[in-house]
Short mmCIF file of C-alpha atoms in Angstrom, two decimals:
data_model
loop_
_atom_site.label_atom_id
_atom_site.label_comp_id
_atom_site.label_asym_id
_atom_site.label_seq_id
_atom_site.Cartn_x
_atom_site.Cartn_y
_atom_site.Cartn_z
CA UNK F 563 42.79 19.78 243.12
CA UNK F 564 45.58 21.44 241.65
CA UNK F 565 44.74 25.07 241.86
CA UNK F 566 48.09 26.48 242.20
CA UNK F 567 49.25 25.09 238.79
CA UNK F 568 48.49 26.65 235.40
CA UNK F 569 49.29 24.91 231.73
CA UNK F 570 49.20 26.88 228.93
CA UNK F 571 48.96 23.92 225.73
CA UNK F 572 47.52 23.33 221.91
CA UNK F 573 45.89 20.74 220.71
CA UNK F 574 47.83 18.27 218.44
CA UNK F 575 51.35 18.98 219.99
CA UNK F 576 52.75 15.84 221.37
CA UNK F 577 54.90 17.77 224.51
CA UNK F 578 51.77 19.80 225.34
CA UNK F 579 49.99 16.14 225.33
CA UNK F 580 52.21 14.90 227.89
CA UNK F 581 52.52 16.92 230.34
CA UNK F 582 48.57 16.97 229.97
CA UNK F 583 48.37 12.86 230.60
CA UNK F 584 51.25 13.26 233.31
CA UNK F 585 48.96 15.57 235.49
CA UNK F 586 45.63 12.93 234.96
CA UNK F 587 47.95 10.09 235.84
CA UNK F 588 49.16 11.70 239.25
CA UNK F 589 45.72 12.68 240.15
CA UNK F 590 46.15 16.30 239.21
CA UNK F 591 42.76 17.40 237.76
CA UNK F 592 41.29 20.79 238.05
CA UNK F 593 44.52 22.85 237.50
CA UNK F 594 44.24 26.52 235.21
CA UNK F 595 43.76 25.51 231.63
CA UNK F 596 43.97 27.41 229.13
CA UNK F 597 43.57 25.71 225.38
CA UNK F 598 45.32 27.94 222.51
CA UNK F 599 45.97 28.21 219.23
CA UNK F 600 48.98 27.76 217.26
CA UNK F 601 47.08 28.38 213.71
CA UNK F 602 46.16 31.76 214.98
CA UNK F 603 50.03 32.34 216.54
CA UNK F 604 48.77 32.64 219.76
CA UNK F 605 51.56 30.74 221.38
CA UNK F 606 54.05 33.64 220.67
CA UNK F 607 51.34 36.15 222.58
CA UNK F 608 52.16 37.80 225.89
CA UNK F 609 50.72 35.03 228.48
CA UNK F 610 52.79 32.77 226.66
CA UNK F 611 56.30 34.75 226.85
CA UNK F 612 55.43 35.55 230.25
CA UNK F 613 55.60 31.76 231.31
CA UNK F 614 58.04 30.59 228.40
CA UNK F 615 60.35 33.05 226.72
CA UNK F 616 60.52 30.69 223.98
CA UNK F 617 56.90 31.16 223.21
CA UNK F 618 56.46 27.52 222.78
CA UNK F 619 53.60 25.40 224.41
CA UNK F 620 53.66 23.44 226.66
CA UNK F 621 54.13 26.52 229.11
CA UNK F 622 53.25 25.38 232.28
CA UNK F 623 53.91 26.91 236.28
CA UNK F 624 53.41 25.51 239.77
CA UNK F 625 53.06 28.09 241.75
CA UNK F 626 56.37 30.35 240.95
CA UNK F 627 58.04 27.30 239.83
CA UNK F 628 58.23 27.32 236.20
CA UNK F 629 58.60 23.88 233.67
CA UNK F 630 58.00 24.28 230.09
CA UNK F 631 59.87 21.56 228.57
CA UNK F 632 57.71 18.16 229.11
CA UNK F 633 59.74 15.96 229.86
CA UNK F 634 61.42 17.79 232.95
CA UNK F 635 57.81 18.67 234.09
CA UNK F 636 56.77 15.07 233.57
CA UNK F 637 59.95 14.32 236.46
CA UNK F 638 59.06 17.07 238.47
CA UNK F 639 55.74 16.13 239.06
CA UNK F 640 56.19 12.34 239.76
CA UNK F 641 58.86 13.51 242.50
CA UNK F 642 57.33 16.30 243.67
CA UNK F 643 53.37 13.96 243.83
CA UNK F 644 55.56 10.36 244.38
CA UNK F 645 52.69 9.16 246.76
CA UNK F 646 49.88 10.06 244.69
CA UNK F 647 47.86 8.66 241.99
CA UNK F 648 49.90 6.57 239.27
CA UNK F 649 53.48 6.42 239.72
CA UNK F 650 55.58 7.20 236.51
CA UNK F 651 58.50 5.96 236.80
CA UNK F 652 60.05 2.83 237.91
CA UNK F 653 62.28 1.20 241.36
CA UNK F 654 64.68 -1.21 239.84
CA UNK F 655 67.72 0.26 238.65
CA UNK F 656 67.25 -1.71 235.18
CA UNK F 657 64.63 -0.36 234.11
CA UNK F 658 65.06 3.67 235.09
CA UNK F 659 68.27 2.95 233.29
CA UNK F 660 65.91 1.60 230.25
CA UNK F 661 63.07 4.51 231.03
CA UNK F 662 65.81 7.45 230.57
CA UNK F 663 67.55 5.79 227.55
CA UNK F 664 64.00 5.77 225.50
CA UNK F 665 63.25 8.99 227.03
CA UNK F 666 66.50 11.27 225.32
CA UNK F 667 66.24 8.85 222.54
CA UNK F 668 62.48 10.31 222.01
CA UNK F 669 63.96 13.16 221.16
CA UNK F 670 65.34 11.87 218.26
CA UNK F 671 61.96 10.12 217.27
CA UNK F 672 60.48 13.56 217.79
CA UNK F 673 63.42 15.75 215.75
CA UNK F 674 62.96 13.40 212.82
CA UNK F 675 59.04 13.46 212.78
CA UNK F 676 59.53 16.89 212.20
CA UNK F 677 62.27 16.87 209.53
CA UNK F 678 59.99 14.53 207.50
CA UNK F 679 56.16 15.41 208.19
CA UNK F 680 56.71 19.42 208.94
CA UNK F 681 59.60 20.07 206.29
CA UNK F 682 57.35 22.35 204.27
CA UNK F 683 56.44 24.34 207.20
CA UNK F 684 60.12 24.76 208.21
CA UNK F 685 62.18 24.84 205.60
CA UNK F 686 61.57 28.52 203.08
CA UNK F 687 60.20 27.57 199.38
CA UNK F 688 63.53 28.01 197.84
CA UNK F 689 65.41 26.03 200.25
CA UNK F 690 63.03 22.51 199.40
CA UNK F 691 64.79 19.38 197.89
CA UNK F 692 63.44 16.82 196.92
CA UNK F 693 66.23 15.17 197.80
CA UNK F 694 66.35 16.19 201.33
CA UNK F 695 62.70 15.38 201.70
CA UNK F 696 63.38 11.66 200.13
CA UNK F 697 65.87 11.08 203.18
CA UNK F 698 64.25 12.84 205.64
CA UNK F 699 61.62 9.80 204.94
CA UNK F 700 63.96 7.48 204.94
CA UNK F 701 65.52 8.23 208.40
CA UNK F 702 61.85 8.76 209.83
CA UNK F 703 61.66 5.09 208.63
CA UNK F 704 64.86 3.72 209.89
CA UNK F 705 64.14 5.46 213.19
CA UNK F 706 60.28 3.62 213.53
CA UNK F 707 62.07 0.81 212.98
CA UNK F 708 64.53 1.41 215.79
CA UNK F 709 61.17 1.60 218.05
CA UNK F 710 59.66 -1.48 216.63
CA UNK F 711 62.66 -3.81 217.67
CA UNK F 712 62.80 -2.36 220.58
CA UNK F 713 59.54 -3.46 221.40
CA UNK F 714 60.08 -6.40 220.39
CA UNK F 715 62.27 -7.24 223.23
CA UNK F 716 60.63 -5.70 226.06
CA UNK F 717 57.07 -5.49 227.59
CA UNK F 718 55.40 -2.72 226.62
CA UNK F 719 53.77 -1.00 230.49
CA UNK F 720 52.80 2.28 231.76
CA UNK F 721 56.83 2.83 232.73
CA UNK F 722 57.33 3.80 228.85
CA UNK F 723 54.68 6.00 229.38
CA UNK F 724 56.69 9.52 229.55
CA UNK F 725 57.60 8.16 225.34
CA UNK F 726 54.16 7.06 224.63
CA UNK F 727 52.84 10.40 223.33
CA UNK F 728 55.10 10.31 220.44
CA UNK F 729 54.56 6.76 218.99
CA UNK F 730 51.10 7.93 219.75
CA UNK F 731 51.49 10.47 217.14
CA UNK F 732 51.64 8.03 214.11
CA UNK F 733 48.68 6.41 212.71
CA UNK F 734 51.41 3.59 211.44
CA UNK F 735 50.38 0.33 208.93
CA UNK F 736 50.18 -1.58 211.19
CA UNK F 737 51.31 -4.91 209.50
CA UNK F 738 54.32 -2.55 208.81
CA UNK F 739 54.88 -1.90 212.78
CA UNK F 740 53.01 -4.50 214.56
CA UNK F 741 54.96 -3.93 218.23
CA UNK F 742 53.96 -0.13 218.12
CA UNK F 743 50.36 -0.70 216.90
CA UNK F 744 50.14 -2.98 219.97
CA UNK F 745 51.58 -0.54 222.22
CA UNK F 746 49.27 2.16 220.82
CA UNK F 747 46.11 0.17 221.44
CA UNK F 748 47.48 -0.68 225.23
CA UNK F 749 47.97 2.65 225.86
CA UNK F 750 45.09 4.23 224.16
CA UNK F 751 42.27 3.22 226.63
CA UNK F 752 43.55 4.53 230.01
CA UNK F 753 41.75 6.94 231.43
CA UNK F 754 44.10 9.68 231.13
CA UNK F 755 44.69 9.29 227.60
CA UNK F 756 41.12 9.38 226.83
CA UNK F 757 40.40 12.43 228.64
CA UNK F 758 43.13 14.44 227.07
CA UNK F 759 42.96 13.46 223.66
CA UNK F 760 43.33 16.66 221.65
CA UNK F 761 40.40 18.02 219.68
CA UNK F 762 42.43 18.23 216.42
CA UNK F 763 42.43 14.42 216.20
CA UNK F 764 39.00 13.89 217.83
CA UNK F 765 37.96 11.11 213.97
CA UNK F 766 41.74 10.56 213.23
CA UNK F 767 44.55 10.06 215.55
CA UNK F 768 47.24 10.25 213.42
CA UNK F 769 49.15 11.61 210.45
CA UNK F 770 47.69 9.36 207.59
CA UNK F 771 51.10 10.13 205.77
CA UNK F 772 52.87 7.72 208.00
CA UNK F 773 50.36 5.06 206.57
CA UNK F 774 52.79 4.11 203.59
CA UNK F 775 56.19 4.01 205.52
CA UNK Z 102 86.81 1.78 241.38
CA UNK Z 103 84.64 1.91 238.56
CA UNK Z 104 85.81 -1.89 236.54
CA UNK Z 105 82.04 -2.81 235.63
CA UNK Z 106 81.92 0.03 233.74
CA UNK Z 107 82.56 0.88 230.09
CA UNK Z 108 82.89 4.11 228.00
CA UNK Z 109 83.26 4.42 224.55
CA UNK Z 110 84.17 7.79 224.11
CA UNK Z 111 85.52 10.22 221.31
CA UNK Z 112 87.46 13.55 222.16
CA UNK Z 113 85.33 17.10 221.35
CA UNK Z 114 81.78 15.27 221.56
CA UNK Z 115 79.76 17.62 224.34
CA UNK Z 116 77.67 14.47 225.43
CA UNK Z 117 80.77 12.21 225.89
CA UNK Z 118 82.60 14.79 227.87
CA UNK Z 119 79.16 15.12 229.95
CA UNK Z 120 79.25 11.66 231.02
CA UNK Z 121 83.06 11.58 232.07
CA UNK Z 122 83.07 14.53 233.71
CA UNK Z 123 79.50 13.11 235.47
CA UNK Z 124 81.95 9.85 236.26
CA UNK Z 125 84.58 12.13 237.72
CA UNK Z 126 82.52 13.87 240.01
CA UNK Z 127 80.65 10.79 241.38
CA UNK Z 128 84.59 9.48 241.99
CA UNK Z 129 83.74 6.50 239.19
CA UNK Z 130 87.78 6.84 237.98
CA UNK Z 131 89.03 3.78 236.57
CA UNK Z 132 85.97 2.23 234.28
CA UNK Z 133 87.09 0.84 231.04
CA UNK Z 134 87.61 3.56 229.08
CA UNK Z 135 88.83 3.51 225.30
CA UNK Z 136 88.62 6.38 222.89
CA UNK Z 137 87.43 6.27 219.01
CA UNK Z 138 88.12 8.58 216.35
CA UNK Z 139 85.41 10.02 214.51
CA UNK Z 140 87.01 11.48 211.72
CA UNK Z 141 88.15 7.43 210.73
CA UNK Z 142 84.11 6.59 211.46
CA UNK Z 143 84.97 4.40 214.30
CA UNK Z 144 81.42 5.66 216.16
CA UNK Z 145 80.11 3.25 213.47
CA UNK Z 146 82.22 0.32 214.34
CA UNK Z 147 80.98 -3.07 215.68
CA UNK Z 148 82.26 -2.24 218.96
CA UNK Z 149 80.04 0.38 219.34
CA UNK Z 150 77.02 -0.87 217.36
CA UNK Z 151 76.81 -3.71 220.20
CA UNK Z 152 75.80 -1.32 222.76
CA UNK Z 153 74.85 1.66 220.74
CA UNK Z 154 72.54 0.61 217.55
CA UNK Z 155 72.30 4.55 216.63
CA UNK Z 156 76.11 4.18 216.08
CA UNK Z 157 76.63 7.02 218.33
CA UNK Z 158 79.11 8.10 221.17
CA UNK Z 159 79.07 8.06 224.18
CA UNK Z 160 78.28 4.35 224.42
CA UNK Z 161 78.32 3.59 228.18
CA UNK Z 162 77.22 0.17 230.10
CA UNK Z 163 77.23 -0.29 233.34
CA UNK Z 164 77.35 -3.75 234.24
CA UNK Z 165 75.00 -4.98 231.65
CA UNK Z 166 72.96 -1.84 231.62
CA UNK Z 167 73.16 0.16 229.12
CA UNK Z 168 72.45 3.99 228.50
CA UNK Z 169 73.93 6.05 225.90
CA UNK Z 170 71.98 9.20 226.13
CA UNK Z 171 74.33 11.32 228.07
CA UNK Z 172 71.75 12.96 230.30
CA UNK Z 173 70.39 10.13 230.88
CA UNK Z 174 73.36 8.70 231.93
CA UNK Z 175 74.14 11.27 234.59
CA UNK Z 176 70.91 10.98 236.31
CA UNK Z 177 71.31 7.15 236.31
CA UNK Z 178 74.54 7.31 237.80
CA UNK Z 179 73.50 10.26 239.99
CA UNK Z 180 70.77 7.91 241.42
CA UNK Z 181 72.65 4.90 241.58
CA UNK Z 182 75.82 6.78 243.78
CA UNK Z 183 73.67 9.41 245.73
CA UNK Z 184 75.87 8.92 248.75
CA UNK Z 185 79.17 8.83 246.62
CA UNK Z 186 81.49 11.92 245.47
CA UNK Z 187 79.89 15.13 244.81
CA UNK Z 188 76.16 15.48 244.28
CA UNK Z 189 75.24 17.02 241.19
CA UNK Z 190 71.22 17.61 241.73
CA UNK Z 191 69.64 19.63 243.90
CA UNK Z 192 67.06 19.13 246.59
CA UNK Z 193 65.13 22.97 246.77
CA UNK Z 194 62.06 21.89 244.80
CA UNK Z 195 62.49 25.38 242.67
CA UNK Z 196 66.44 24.13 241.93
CA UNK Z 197 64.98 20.92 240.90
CA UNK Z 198 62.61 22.26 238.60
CA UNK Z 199 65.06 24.76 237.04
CA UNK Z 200 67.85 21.81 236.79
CA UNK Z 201 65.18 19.55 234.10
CA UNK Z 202 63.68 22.88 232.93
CA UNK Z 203 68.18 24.07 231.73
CA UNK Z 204 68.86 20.40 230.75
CA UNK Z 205 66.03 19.87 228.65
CA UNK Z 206 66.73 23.55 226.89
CA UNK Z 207 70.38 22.49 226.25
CA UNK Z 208 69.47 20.41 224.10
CA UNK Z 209 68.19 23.54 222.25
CA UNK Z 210 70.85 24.72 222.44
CA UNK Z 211 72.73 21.93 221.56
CA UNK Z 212 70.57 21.39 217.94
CA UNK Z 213 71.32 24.92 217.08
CA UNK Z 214 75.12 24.87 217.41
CA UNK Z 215 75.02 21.45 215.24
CA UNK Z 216 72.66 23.17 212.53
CA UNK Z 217 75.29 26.33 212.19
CA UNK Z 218 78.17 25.43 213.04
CA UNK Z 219 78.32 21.99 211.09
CA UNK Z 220 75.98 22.66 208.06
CA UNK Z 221 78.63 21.85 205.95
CA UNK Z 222 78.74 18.39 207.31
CA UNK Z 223 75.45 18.00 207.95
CA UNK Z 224 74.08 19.52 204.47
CA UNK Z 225 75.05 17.84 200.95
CA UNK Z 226 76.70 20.36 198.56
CA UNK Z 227 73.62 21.04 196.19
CA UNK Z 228 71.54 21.41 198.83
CA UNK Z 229 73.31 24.06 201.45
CA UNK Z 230 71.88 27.69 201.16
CA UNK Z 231 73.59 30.85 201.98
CA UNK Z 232 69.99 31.95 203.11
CA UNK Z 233 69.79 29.31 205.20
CA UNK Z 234 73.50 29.55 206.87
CA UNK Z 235 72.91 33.24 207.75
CA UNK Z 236 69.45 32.31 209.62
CA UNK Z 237 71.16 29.35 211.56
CA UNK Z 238 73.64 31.80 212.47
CA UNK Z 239 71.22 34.19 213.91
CA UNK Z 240 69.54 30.98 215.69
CA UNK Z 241 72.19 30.64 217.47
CA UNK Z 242 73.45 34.02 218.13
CA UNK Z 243 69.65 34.07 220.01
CA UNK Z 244 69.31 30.80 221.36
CA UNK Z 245 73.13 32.49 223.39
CA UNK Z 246 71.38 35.32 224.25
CA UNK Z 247 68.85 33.47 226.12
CA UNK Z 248 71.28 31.79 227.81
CA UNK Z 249 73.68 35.05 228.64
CA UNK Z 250 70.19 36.37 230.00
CA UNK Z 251 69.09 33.16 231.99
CA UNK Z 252 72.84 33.89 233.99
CA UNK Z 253 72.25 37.06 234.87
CA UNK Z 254 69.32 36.24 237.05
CA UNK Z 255 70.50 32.69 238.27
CA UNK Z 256 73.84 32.23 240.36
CA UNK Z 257 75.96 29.59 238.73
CA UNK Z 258 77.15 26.76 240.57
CA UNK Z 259 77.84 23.06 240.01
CA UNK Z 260 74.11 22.39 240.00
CA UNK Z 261 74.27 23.50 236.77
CA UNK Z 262 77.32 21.03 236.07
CA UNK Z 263 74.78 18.77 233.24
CA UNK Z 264 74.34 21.69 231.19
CA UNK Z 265 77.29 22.81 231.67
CA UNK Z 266 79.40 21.14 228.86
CA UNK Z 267 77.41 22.62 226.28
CA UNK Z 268 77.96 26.35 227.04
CA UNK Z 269 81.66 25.24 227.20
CA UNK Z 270 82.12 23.96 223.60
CA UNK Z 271 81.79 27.68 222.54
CA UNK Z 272 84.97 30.19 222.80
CA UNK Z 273 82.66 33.11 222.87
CA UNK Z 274 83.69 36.53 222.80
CA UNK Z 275 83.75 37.69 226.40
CA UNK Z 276 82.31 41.10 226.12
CA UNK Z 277 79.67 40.35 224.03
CA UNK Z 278 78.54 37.36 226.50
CA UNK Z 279 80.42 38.30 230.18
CA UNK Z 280 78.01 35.99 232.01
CA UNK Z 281 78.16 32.93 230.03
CA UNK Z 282 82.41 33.75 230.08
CA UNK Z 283 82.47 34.22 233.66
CA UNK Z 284 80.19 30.98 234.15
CA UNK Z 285 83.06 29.25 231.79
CA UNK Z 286 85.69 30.75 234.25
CA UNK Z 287 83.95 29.21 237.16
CA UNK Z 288 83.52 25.91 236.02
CA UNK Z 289 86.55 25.37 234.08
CA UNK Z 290 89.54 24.76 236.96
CA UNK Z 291 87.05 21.92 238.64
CA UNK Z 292 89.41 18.94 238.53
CA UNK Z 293 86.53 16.95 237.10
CA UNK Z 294 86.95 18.73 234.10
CA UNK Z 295 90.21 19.35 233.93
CA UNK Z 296 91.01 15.45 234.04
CA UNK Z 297 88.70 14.72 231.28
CA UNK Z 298 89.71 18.11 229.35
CA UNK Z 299 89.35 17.00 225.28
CA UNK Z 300 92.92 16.37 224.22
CA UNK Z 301 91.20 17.84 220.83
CA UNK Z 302 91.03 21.10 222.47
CA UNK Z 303 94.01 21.36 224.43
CA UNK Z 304 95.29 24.44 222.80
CA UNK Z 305 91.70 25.75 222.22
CA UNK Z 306 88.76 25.50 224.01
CA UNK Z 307 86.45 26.14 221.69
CA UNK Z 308 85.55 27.43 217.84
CA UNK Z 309 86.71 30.67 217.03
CA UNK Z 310 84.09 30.96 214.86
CA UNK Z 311 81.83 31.73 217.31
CA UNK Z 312 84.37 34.74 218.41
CA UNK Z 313 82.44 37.04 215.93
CA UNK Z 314 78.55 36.35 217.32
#
């Protein structure tokens, strides 16, 4: 039982998502959650800044230790927990070479996900182009496509699982991207992922705009 | 000596100087090392493209593994040569946490410098907005702020060393930021960074632009 640790997430955000699977996976149930809501702005309210000065979700503390970005709390729990329940990451020197290459290169996936599916909710009325929106699309493309050859040279295992939340995001054609669709329906069974799927995408687990890429 | 290793490199990127200044410290001298222009595109040349696909720098193998996403690279070699030159993570669970909680951040950081201080390379003519300049610039001006405020709890040291070469690509104006400038003073005689010093900023360390935030 994880008592001393307290996440702060929303439904439908893809860092809040993993740190939620990361904590399943090392047998971390029964920590302080606390569901909120970014429609109503509540992730810029006081328990938020408190944790995360940012007012961003995931905001997430062990103890005093605080970890709001995912992807370091993801690493700080599979070496602070590395002898219990699933381990995250791997032993040969290959393939945590491979596992922090796709993990910064995420980031990318992630930063051009938003450019093209959120450009309307960041970008002010008067600033829109169409064509800025037209090549946003096209480097959300090229960059799915980066992620579909990649799998198409390596086996897809719960190692890549620190990236999966973000392919996970898509609800891709899947005769378009047949390596992630394949890696989405490995992934989408385990336990963990079932019992955190968010709320918001309870009948669809995607964006149905990424159906015509 | 370092001879199964390779760096593509070009002088003023933040990541590239990240990895050979991780290389220095973990006393990795003598890799191949051979540096591109980006101002004649090389970054998109077929050397690189073989170990890069993005067509980005740094592109860094080691052997015949490859990793390209600076951070990532520094942790990889960190693990890899844990009993060689300096160490550059810590062991304190809480310093541990606060290392992945500062890199992941930096790359915050990192986005917002790109967004204002390279719009103009970054934005096509009919499409750049004064609007939008003067909110980048007060992006970043906060996203410093943070920073300046993060150093006046924290004491600096070279555990911060893989953030580090971010908050050094600015030439801020030292008594509007005297933490981050005194963190700069600290870090900047290190012979790790001294050897690897850009040659593209050998008469300036940074953009004066940012003299006026």
């Amino acid at each position: 039982m994880a008592k001393d640790m307290t996440l702060l997430w929303g439904s439908g955000s893809p860092p809040c998502w993993r740190v939620m699977i990361a904590l399943e996976e090392k047998g971390l149930q029964g920590y302080n959650s606390k569901q909120l809501s970014f429609e109503k702005g509540e992730h810029k309210g006081k328990d938020v800044l408190a944790i995360n000065p940012r007012g961003q979700l995931p905001a997430f503390k062990h103890g005093n230790i605080t970890l709001n970005e995912s992807y370091g709390a993801c690493l700080y729990l599979e070496e602070q927990f590395k002898n219990q329940g699933n381990k995250l990451t791997p032993e040969n020197k290959a393939e945590v070479a491979l596992m922090y290459q796709r993990m910064f290169e995420g980031l990318s996936l992630f930063d051009k996900i938003r450019q093209s599916l959120f450009y309307d909710r960041f970008v002010p009325e008067n600033e829109r182009h169409d064509s800025a929106k037209k090549r946003n699309a096209e480097g959300l493309k090229d960059e799915i496509k980066i992620w579909e050859g990649y799998l198409q040279v390596s086996k897809t295992s719960c190692k890549n699982l620190l990236v999966f939340v973000i392919t996970f995001y898509f609800f891709l054609n899947e005769e378009h991207f047949p390596k992630l669709a394949a890696y989405h329906n490995t992934v989408k069974d385990r336990p963990s992922v079932k019992n955190t799927w968010p709320s918001n995408w309870k009948d669809s687990p995607g964006m149905d705009t990424l159906k015509n890429l």
